[in-house]
Coordinates of C-alpha atoms in Angstrom, one line a residue:
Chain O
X1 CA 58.6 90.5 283.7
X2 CA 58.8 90.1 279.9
X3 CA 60.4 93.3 279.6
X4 CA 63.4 92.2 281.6
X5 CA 64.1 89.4 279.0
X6 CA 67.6 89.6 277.0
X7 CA 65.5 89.0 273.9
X8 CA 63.4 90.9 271.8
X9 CA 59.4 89.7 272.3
X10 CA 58.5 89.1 268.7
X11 CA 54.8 88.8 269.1
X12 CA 55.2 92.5 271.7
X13 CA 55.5 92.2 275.2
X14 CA 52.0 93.9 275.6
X15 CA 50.2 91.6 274.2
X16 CA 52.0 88.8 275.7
X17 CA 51.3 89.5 279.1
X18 CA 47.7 90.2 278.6
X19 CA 47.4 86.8 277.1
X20 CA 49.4 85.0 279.7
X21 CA 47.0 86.6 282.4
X22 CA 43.8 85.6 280.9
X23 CA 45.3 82.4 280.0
X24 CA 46.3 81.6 284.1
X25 CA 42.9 83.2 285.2
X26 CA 40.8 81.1 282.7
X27 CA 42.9 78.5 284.2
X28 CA 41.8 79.0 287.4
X29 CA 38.6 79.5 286.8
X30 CA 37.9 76.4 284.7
X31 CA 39.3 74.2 288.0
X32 CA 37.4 76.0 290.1
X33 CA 33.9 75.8 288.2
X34 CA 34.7 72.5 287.3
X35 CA 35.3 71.9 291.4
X36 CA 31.9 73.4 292.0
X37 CA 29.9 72.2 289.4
X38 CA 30.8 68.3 290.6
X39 CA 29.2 69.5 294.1
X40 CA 25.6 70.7 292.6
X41 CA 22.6 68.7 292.6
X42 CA 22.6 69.0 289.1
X43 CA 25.6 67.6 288.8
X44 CA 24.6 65.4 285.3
X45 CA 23.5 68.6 283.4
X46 CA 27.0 70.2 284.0
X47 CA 29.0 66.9 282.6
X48 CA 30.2 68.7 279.3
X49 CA 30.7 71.8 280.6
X50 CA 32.9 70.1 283.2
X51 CA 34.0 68.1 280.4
X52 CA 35.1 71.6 278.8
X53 CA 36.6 73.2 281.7
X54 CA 39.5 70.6 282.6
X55 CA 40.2 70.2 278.9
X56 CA 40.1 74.3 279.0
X57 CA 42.3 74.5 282.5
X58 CA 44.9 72.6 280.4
X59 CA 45.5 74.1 277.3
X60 CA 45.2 77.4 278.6
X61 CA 47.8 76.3 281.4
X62 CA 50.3 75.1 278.9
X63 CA 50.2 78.3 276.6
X64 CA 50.8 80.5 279.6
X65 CA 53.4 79.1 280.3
X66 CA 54.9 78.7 276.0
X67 CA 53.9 82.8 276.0
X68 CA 56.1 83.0 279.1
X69 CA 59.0 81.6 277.1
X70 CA 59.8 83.8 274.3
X71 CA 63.8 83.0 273.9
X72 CA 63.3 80.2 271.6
X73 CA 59.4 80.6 270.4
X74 CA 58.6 78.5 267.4
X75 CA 55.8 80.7 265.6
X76 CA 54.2 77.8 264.6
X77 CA 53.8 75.9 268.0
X78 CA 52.7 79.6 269.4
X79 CA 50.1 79.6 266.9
X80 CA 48.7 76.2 267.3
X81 CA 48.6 76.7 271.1
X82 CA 46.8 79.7 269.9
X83 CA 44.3 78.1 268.1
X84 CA 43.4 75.7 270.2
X85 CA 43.1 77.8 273.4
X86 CA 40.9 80.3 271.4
X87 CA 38.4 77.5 270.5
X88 CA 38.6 75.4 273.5
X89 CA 37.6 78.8 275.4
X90 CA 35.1 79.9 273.3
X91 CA 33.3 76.1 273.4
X92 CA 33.6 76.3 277.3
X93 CA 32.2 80.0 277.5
X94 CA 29.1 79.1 275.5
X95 CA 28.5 76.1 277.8
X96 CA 29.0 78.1 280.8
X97 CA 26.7 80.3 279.8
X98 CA 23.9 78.1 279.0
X99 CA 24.1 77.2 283.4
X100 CA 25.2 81.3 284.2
X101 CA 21.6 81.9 285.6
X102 CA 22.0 79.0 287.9
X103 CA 25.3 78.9 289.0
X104 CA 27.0 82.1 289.6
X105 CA 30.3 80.1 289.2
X106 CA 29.3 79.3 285.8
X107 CA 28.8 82.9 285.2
X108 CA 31.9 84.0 286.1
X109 CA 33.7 81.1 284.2
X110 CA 32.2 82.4 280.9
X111 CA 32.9 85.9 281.3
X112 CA 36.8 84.6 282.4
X113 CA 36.8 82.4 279.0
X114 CA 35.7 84.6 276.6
X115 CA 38.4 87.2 278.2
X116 CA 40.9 84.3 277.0
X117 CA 39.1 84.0 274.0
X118 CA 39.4 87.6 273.0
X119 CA 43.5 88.0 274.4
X120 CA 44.3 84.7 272.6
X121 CA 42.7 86.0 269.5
X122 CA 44.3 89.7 269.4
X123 CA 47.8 87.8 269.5
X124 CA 46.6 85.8 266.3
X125 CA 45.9 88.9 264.4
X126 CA 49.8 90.0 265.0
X127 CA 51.8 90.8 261.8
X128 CA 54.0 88.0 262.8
X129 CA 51.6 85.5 262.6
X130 CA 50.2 87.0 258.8
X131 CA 51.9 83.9 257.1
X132 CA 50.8 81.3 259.5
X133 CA 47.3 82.6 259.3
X134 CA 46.6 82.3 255.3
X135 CA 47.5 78.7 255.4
X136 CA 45.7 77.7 258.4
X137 CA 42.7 79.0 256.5
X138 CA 42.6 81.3 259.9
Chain F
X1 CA 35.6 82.9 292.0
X2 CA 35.8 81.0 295.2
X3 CA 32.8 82.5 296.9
X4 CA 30.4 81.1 294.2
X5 CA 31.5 77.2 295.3
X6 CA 28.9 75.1 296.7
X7 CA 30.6 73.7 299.9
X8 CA 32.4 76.2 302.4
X9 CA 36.4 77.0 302.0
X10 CA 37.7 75.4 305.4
X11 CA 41.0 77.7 304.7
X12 CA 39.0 80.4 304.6
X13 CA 38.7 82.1 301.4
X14 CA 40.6 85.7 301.6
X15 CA 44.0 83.6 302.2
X16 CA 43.7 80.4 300.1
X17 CA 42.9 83.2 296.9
X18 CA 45.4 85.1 298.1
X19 CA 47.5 82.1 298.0
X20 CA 46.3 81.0 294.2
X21 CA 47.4 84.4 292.6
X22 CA 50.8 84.0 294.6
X23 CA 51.0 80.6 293.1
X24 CA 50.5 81.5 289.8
X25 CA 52.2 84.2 289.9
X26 CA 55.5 82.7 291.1
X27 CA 54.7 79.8 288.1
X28 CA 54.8 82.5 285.6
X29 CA 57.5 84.7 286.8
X30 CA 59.8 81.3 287.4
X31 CA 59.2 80.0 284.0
X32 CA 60.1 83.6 282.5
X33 CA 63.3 84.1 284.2
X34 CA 64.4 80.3 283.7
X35 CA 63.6 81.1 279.7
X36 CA 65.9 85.0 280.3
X37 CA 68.5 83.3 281.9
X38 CA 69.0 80.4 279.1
X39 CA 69.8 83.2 276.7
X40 CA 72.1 84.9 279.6
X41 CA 76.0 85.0 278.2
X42 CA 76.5 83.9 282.0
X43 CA 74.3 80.6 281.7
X44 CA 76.8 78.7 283.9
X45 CA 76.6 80.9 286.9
X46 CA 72.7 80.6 286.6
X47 CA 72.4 76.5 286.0
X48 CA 71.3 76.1 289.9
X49 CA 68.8 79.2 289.1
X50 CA 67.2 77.8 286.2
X51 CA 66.7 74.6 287.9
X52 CA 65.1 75.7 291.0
X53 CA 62.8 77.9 289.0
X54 CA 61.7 75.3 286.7
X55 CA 60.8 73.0 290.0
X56 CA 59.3 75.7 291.7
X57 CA 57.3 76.7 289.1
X58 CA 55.9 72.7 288.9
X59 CA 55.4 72.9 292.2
X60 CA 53.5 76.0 292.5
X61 CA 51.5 75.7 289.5
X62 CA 50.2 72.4 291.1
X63 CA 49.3 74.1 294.7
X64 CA 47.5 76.6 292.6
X65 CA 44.9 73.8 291.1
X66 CA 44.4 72.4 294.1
X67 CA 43.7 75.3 296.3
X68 CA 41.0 76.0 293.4
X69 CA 39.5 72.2 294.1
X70 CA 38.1 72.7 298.0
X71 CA 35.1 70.6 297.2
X72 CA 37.4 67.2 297.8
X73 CA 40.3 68.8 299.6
X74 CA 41.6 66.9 301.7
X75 CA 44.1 68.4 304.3
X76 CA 46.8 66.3 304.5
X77 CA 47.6 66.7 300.4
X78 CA 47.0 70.7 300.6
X79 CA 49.3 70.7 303.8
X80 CA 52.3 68.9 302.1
X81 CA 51.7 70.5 298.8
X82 CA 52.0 73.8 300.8
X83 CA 55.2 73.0 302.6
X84 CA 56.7 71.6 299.3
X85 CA 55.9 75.3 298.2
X86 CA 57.1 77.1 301.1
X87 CA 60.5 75.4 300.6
X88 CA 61.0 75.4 297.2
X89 CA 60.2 79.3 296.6
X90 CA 62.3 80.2 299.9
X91 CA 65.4 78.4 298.1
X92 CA 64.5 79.7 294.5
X93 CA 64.0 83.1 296.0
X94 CA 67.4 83.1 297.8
X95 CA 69.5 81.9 294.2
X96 CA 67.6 84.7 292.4
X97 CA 68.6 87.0 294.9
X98 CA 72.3 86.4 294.2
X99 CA 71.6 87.0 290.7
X100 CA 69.6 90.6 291.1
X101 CA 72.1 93.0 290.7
X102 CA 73.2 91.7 287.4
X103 CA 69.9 90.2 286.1
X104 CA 66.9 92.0 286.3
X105 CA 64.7 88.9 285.4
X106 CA 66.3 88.0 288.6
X107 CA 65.5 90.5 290.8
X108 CA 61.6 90.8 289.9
X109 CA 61.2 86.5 290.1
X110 CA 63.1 86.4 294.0
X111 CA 60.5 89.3 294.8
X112 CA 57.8 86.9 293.4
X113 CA 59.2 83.6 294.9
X114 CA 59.2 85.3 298.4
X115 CA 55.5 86.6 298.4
X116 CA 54.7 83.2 297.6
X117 CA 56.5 81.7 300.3
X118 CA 54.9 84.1 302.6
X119 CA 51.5 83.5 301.1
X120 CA 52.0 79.6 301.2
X121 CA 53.4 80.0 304.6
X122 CA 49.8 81.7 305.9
X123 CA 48.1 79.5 305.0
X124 CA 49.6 76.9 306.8
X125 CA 49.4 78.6 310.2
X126 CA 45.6 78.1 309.5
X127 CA 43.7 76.6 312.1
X128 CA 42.7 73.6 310.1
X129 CA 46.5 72.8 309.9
X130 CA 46.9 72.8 313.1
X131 CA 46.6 69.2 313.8
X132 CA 49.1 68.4 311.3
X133 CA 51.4 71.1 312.0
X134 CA 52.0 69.3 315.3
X135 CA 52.9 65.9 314.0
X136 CA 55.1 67.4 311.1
X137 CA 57.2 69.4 313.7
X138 CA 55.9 71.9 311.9
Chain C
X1 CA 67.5 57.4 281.1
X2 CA 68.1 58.8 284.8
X3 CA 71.7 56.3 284.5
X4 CA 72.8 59.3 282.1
X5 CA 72.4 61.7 284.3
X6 CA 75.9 63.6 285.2
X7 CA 75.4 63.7 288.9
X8 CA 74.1 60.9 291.0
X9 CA 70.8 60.0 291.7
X10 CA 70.7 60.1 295.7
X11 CA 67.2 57.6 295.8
X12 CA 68.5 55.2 294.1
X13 CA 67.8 55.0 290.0
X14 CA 66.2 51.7 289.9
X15 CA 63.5 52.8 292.5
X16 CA 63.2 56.5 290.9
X17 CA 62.5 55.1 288.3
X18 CA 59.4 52.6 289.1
X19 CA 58.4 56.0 290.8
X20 CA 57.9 57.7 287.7
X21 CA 56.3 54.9 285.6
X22 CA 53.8 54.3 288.2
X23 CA 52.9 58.3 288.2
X24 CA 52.7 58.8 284.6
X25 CA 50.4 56.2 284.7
X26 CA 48.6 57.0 287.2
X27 CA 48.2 60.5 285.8
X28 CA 47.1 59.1 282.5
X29 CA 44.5 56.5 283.9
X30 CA 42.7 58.9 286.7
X31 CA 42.6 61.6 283.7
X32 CA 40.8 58.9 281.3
X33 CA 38.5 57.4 284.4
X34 CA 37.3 60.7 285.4
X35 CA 36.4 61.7 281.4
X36 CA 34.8 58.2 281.5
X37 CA 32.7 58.7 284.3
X38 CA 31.4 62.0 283.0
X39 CA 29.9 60.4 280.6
X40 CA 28.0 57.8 282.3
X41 CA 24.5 57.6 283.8
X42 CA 25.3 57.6 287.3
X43 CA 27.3 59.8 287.5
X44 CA 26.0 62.1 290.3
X45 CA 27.6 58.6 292.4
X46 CA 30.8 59.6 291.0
X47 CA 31.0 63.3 291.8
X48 CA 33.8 61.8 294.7
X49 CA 35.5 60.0 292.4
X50 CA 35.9 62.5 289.5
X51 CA 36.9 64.7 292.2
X52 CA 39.6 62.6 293.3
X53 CA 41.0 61.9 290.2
X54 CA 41.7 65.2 289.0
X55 CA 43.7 65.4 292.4
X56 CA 45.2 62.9 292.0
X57 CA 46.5 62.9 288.2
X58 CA 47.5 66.3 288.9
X59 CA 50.0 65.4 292.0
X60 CA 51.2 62.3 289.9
X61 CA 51.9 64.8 287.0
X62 CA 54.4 67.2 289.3
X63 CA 56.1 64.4 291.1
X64 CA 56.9 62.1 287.9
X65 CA 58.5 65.5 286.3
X66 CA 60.5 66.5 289.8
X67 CA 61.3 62.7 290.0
X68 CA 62.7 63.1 286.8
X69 CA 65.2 66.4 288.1
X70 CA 67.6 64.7 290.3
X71 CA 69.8 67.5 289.6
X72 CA 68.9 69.9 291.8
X73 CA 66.6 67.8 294.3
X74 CA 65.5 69.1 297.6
X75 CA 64.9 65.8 300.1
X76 CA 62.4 67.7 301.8
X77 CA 60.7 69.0 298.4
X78 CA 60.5 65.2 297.0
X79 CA 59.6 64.0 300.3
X80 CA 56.0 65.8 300.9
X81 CA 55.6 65.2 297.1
X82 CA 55.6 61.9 297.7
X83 CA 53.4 61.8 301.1
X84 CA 50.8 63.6 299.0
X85 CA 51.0 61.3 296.3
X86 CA 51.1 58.4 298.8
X87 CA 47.9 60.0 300.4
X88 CA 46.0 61.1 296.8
X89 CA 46.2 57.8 295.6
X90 CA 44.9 55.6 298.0
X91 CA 41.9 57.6 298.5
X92 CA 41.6 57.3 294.7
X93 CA 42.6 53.8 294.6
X94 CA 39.9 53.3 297.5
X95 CA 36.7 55.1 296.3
X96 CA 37.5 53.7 292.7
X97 CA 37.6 50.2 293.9
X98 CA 33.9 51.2 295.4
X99 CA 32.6 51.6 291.4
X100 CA 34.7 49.1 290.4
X101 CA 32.1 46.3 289.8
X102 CA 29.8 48.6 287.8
X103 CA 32.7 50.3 285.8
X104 CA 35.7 48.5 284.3
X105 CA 37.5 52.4 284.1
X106 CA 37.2 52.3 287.8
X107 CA 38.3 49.0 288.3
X108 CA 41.1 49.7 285.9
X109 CA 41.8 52.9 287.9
X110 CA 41.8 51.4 291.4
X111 CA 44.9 49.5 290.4
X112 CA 47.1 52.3 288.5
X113 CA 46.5 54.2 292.0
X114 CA 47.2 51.4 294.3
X115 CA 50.4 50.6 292.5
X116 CA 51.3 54.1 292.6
X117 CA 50.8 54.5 296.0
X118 CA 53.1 51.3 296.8
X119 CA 56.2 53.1 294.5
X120 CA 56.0 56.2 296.4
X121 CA 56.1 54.3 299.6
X122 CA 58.7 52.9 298.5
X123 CA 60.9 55.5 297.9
X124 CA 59.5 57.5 301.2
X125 CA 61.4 54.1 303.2
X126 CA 64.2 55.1 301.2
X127 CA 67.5 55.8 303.9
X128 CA 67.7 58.9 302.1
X129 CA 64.2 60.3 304.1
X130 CA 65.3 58.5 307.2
X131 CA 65.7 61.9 309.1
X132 CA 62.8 63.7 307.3
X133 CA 60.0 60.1 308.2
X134 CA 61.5 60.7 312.0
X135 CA 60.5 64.7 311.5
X136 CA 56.7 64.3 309.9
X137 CA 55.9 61.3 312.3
X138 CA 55.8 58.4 309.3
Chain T
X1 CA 41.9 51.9 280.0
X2 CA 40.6 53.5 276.3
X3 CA 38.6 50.9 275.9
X4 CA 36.6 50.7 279.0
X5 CA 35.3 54.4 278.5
X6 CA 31.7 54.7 277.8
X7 CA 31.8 56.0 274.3
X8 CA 33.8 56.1 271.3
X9 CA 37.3 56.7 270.1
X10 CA 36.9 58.7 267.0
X11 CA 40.9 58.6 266.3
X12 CA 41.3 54.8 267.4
X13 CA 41.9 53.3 270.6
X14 CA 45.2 51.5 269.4
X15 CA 46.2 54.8 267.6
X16 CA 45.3 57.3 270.4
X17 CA 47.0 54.8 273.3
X18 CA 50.4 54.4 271.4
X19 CA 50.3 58.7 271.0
X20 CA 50.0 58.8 274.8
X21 CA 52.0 56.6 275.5
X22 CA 54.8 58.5 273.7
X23 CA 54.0 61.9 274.5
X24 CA 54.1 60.3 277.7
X25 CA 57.9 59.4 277.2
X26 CA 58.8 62.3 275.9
X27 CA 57.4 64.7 278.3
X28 CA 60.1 62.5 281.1
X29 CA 62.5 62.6 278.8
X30 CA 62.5 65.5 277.8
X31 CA 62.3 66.9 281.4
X32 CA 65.5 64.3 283.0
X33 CA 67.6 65.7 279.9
X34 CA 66.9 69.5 280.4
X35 CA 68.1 68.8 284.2
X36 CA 71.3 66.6 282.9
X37 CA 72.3 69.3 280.9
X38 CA 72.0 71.7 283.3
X39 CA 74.6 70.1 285.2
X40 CA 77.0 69.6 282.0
X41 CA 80.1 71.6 281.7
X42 CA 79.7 72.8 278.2
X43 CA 75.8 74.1 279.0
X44 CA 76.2 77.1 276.9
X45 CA 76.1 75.1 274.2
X46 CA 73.2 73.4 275.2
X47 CA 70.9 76.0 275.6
X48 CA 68.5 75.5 272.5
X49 CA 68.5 72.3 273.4
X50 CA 67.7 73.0 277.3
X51 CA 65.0 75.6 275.4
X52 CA 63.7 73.1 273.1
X53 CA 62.8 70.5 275.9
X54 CA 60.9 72.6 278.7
X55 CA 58.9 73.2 275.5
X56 CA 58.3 70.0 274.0
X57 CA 57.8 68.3 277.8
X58 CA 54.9 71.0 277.9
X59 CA 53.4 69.9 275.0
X60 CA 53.8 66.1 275.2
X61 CA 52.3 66.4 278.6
X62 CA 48.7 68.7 278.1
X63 CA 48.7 66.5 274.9
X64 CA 48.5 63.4 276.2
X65 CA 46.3 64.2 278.8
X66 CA 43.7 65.5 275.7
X67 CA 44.0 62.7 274.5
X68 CA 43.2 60.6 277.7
X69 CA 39.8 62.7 277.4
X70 CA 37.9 61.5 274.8
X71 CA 34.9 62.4 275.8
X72 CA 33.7 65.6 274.8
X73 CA 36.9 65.5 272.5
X74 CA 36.9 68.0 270.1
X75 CA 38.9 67.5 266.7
X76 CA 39.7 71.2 266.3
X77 CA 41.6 71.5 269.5
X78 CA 43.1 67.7 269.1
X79 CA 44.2 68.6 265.6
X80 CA 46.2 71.7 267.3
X81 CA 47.8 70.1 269.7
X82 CA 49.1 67.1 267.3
X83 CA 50.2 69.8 264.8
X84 CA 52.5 71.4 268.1
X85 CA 53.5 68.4 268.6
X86 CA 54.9 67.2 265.9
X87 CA 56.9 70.2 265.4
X88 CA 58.1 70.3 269.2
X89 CA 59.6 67.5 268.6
X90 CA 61.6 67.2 265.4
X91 CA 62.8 70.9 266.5
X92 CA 63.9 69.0 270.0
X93 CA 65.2 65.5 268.1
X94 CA 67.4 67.7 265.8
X95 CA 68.6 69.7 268.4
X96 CA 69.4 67.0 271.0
X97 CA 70.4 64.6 267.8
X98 CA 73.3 67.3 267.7
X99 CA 74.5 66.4 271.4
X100 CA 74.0 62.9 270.7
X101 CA 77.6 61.8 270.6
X102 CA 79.2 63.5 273.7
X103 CA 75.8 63.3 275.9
X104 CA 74.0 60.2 276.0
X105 CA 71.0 61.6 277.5
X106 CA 70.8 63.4 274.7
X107 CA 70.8 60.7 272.2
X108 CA 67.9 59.0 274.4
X109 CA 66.0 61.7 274.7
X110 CA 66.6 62.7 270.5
X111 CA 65.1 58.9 270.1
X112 CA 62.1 59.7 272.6
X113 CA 60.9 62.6 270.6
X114 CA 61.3 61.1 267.6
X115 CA 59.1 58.6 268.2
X116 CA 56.7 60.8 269.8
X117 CA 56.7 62.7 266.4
X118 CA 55.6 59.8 264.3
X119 CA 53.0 58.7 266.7
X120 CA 51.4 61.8 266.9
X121 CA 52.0 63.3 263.2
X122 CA 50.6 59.0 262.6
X123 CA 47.0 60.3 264.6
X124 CA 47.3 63.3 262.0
X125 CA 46.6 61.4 259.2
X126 CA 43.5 59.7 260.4
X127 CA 40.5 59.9 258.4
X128 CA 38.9 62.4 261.2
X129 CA 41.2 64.7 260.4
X130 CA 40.8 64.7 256.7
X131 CA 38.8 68.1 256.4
X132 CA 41.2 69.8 259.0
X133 CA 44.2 68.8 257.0
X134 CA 43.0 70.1 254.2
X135 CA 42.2 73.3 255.3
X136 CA 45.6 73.7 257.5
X137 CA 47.8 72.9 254.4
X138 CA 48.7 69.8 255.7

């Protein structure tokens, strides 16, 4: 889809769509755990990784959709949005994993999070983010 | 992701994933081509485009969340969130389709607005719906 | 804001309007109510509620935003946005109300939902949705 | 409703409220001036500022639902979103600030993100944030 846009795709259309993707499956994913993990028994272990996994559902929902808009992407709000989603989804993938042998859910939340991790991560390390980077203390 | 919930999916699972990647497809492809046809030299031909598109995508990337959350579902907000869906992709998929020949964005978001229509539209023939299918003269 | 709007607003900008206050609102409160009741003791009691919530602030969220796009509207698209939101929020307002003596967020809650619920209504009576009431039965 | 929660507001209660409030505002804003213009003759040269707006209601709206969730609230991720913020909106109050004098909705809606700016660049400078600043470059 990104290739069809009248405008270049500064950050490469690649690397775009492999963020969006992970970004809307995390999304997913996060709702979904979160939806299963309020129907356990255990339910008041699995407050912060619930906690985790709406704030996680969000911010990865809201950069798929920034990625999705490349004709008048601000660097800077990119890399925030970035930032944000690679930390909220590495937080939530450790949590998940501490209840993966448990709840299968919880398994496959972590293993979808740390996919967003990774995606969101690769797109920091572009060239055109080099600047952005040094002063974020990145 | 679904088969790892706690309660049962009364949609049945097969269609209502089917029906989440449809969903977020048609959010992501909607919000790509509404971003391609801003920077269009044609933009006034599109302005009916763009605003379906950025409605349907709202509207599906809503039904997507919820179809993830069966452990509260209740049928009567899944059912109109589903016909809100139905109608807003069928009418976004039908301005696209005007556009396709000259827009390629175009072409590939009306081919994603329709197999969300269709998925949307499957899952409302469920048997659960059937009730409420009756009394919304379906 | 609506009154500048270049085309008309066919439900009337006045009720519109109210609409939209009472979802963001609504959004903003069940998203604070259900981090509040994460954190507290009992809060295998208020797996329901939490549930609800995120229903709920999510259908709030997509109707105050295509509330706020007359331009394009589709009666029938705003119309089952609204029944759902009409639905979500009283079963919200209602199981909040059952916390609401032990937690003030619930209370709180209870209210943004029930007022909610009575703006939507309002605009569902609208003689705009006269044909589309007659359709889904009321 | 921040104050009912069970635990603390590391950024403020008063501070946090008045950010949501305004991202709030901005997010409707933003989203009734994107459709107006849409329906204005001259939209070709409204683009940027069409652009500008699906952004910054995207923003304003996963922001102030973050902020709504102060529970397992993490500073990093907060600090992220405020820094997007901020520049979302003075990049969509200049733009629209532009329009201002042939579209009114555009001088509302320059007003709304400007004041959604300095509440959330206001939460920046909290003492919370001190060590983050510092090692963003401010």
């Amino acid at each position: 889809m990104l290739d069809a846009a009248p405008g270049p795709i500064p950050l490469g259309a690649e690397g775009v769509a492999a963020a969006i993707d992970a970004c809307l499956n995390a999304m997913q994913t996060c709702t979904s755990c979160a939806d299963s993990s309020l129907g356990e028994k255990g339910i008041a272990e699995l407050r912060r990784c619930i906690a985790l996994e709406l704030e996680c559902a969000d911010v990865c929902g809201v950069t798929a959709r920034t990625l999705s808009r490349p004709l008048q992407s601000d660097h800077y709000v990119v890399h925030r949005l970035l930032q944000a989603g690679v930390r909220v989804c590495a937080s939530c993938a450790e949590e998940c994993a501490r209840h993966a042998e448990h709840h299968r859910h919880c398994a496959i939340c972590a293993k979808a999070c740390r996919a967003c991790e990774r995606a969101c991560a690769e797109l920091l390390e572009t060239e055109a983010f080099e600047e952005l980077q040094k002063l974020a203390g990145g």
